[in-house]
Short mmCIF file of C-alpha atoms in Angstrom, two decimals:
data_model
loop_
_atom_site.label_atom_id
_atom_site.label_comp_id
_atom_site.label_asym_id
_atom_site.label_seq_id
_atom_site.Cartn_x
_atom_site.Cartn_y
_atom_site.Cartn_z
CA UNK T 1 0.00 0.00 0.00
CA UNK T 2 0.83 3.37 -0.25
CA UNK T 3 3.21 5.48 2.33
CA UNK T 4 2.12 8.34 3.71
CA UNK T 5 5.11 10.19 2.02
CA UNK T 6 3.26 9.23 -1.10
CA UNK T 7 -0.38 10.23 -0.56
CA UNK T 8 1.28 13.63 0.68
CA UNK T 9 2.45 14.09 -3.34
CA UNK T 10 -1.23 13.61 -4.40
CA UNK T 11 -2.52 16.77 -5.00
CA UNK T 12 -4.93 18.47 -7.69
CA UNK T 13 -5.14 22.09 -8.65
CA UNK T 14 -8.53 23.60 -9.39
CA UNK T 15 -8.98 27.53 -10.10
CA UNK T 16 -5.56 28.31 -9.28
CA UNK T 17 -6.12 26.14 -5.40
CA UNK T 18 -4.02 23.24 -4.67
CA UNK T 19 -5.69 20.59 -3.01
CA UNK T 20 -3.96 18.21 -1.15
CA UNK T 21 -5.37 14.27 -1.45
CA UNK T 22 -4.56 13.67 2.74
CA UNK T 23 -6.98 16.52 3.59
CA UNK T 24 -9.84 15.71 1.40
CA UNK T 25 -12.99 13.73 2.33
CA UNK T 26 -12.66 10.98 -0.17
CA UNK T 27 -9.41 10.05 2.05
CA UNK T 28 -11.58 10.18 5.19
CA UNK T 29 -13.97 8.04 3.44
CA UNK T 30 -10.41 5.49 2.62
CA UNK T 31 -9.87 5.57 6.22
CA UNK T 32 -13.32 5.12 8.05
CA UNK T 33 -14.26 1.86 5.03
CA UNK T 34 -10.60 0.38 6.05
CA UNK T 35 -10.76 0.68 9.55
CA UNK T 36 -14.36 -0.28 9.43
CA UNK T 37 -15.29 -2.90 7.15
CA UNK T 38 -12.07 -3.77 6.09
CA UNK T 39 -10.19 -4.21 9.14
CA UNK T 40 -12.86 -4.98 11.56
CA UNK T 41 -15.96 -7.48 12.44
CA UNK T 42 -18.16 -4.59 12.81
CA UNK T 43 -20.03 -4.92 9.38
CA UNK T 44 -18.73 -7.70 7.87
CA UNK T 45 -16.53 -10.45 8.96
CA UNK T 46 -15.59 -11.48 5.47
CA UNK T 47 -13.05 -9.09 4.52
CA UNK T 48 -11.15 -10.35 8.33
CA UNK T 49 -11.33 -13.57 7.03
CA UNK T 50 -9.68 -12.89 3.59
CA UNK T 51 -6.91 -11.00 5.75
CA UNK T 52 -5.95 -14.02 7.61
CA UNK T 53 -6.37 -16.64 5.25
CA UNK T 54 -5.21 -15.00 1.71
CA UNK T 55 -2.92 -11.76 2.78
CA UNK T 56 -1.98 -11.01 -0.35
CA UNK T 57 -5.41 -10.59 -2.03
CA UNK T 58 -6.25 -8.61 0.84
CA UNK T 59 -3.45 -5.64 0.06
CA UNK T 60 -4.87 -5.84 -3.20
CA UNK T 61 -8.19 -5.16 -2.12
CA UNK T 62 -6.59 -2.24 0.08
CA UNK T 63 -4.70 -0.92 -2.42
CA UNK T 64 -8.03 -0.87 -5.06
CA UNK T 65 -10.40 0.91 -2.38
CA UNK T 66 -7.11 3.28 -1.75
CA UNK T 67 -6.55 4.05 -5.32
CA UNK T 68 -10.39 4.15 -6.24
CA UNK T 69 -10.68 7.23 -3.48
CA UNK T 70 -7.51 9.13 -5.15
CA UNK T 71 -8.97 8.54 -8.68
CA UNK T 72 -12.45 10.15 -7.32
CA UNK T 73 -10.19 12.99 -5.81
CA UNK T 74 -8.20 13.68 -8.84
CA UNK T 75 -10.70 13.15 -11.84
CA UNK T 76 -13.39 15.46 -9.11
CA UNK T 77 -15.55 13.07 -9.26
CA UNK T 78 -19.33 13.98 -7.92
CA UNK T 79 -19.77 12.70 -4.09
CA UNK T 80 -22.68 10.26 -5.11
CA UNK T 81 -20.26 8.94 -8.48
CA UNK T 82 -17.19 8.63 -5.96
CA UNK T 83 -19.29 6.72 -3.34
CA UNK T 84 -19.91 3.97 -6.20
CA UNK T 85 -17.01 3.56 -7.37
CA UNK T 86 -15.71 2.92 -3.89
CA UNK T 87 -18.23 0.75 -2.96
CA UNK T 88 -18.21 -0.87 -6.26
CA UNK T 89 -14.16 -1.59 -5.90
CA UNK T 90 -14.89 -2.84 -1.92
CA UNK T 91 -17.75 -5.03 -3.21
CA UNK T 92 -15.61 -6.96 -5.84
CA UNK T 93 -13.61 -7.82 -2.95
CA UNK T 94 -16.18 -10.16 -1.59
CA UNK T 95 -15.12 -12.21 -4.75
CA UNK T 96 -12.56 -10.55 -6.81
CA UNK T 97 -11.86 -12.86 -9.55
CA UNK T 98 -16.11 -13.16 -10.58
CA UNK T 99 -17.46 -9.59 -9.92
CA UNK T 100 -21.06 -11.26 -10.93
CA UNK T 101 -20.61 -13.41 -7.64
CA UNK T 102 -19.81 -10.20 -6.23
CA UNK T 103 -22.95 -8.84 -6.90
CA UNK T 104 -25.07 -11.40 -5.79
CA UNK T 105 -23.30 -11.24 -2.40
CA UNK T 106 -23.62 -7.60 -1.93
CA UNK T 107 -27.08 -7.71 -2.91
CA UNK T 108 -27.60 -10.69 -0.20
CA UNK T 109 -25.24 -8.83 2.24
CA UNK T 110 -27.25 -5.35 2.40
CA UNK T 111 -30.21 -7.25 1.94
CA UNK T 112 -29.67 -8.85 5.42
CA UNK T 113 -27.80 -5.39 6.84
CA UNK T 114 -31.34 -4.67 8.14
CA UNK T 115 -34.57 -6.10 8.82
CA UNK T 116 -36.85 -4.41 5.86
CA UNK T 117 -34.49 -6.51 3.36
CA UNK T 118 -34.57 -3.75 0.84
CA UNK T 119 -30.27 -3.52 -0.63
CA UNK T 120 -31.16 0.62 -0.98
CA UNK T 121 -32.27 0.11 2.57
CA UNK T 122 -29.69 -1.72 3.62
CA UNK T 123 -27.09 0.38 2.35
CA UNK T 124 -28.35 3.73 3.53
CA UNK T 125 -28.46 2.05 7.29
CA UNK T 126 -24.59 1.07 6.65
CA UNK T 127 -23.59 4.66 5.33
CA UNK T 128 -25.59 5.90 8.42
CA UNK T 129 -23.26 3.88 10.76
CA UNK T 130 -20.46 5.03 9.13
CA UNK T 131 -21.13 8.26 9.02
CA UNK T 132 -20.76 8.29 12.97
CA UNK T 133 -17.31 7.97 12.73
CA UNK T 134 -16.55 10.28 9.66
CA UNK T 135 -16.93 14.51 9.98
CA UNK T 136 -17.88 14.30 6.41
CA UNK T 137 -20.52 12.15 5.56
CA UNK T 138 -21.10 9.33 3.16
CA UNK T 139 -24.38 10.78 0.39
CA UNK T 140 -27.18 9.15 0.48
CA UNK T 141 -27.94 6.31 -1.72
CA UNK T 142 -30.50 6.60 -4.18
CA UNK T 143 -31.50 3.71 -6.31
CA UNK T 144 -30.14 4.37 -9.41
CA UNK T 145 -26.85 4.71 -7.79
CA UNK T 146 -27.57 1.51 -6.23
CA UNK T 147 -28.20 0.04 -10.00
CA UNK T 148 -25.30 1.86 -11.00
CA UNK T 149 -23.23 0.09 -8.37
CA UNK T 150 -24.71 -3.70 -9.63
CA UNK T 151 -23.91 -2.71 -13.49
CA UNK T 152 -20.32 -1.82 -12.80
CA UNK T 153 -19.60 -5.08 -11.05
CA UNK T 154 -21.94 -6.70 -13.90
CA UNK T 155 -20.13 -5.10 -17.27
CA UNK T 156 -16.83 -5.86 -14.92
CA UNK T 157 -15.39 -9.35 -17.16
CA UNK T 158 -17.95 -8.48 -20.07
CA UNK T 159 -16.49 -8.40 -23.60
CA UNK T 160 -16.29 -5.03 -25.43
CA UNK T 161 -19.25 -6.51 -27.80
CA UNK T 162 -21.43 -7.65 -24.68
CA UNK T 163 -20.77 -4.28 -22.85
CA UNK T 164 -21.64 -2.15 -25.63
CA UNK T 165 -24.69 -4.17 -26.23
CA UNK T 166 -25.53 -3.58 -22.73
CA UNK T 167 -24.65 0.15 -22.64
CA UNK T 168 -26.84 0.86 -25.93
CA UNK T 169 -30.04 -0.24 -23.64
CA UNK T 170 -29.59 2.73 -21.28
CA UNK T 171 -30.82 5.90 -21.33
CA UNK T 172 -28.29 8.86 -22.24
CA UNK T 173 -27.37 10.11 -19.04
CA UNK T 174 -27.07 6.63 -17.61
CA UNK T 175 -25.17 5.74 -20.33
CA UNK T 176 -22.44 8.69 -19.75
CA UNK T 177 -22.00 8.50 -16.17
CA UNK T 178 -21.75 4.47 -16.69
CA UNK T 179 -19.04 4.58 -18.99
CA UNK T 180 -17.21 7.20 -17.47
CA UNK T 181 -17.04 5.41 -13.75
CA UNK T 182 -16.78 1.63 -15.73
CA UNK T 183 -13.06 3.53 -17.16
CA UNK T 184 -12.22 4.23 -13.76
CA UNK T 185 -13.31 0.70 -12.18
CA UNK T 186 -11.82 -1.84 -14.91
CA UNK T 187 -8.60 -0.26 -15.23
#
């Protein structure tokens, strides 16, 4: 993972302001999903498990969620866009080599994150817990960002011919902001 000497060189200028990556919210939002889901049995017990038993594909998780935060810093990325693709990089982590599995078991896990078993639910209760622990908040979830989160891990291991087939069914605007987080997310 990253040092600290490192993230301190990640900056971005905008209207003649330097902005430095370490003192942005999308690194608060790094720290507060590592220390919580990550690296604890407070949501999840999975990603503990993956820690002990396979170490190495857990610094590669880490280093995805740490690297999808500095690409939502540095591209300025909308909060709502920059919560998906960090939730869409932590959620391929419940199975990183099929991101369809993935899916399916972060639909099932925020399906049983509360008792109405609704996912949009279930998410906006986890983004509520975290947000006790972060100054600035996680957005809110609305369903198409939900949808937008299950199509990224979908079009994930896609050809180019069955993702463009797919893409061509959405509306304009979906289609834009899709493609633009999907370049972000596969690389």
């Amino acid at each position: 993972m990253k040092t600290l000497d490192e993230l301190k060189k990640i900056q971005r200028t905008t209207q003649e302001k330097t902005y430095s990556y370490l003192n942005s919210h999308h690194y608060n939002w790094f720290k507060a999903i590592d220390l919580n889901l990550l690296n604890s049995d407070g949501f999840t017990n999975y990603f503990l498990r993956i820690k002990k038993n396979e170490p190495t594909v857990f610094e590669a998780l880490q280093e995805k969620v740490l690297d999808a935060t500095i690409t939502a810093f540095q591209k300025e990325l909308s909060d709502a866009d920059s919560f998906v693709l960090l939730t869409a990089t932590w959620a391929n982590g419940f199975m990183p080599e099929k991101a369809i599995a993935a899916m399916q078991d972060l639909d099932r896990y925020l399906t049983n994150y509360t008792l109405q078993k609704d996912p949009l639910i279930g998410i906006n209760q986890m983004n509520t817990d975290f947000n006790q622990v972060l100054l600035q908040h996680l957005p809110k979830v609305r369903r198409q960002d939900l949808r937008l989160i299950y199509r990224l891990l979908a079009l994930k291991e896609t050809s180019a011919s069955e993702r463009q087939t797919e893409l061509a069914s959405l509306n304009e605007p979906t289609r834009i902001r899709t493609v633009a987080l999907l370049d972000f997310f596969i690389k």
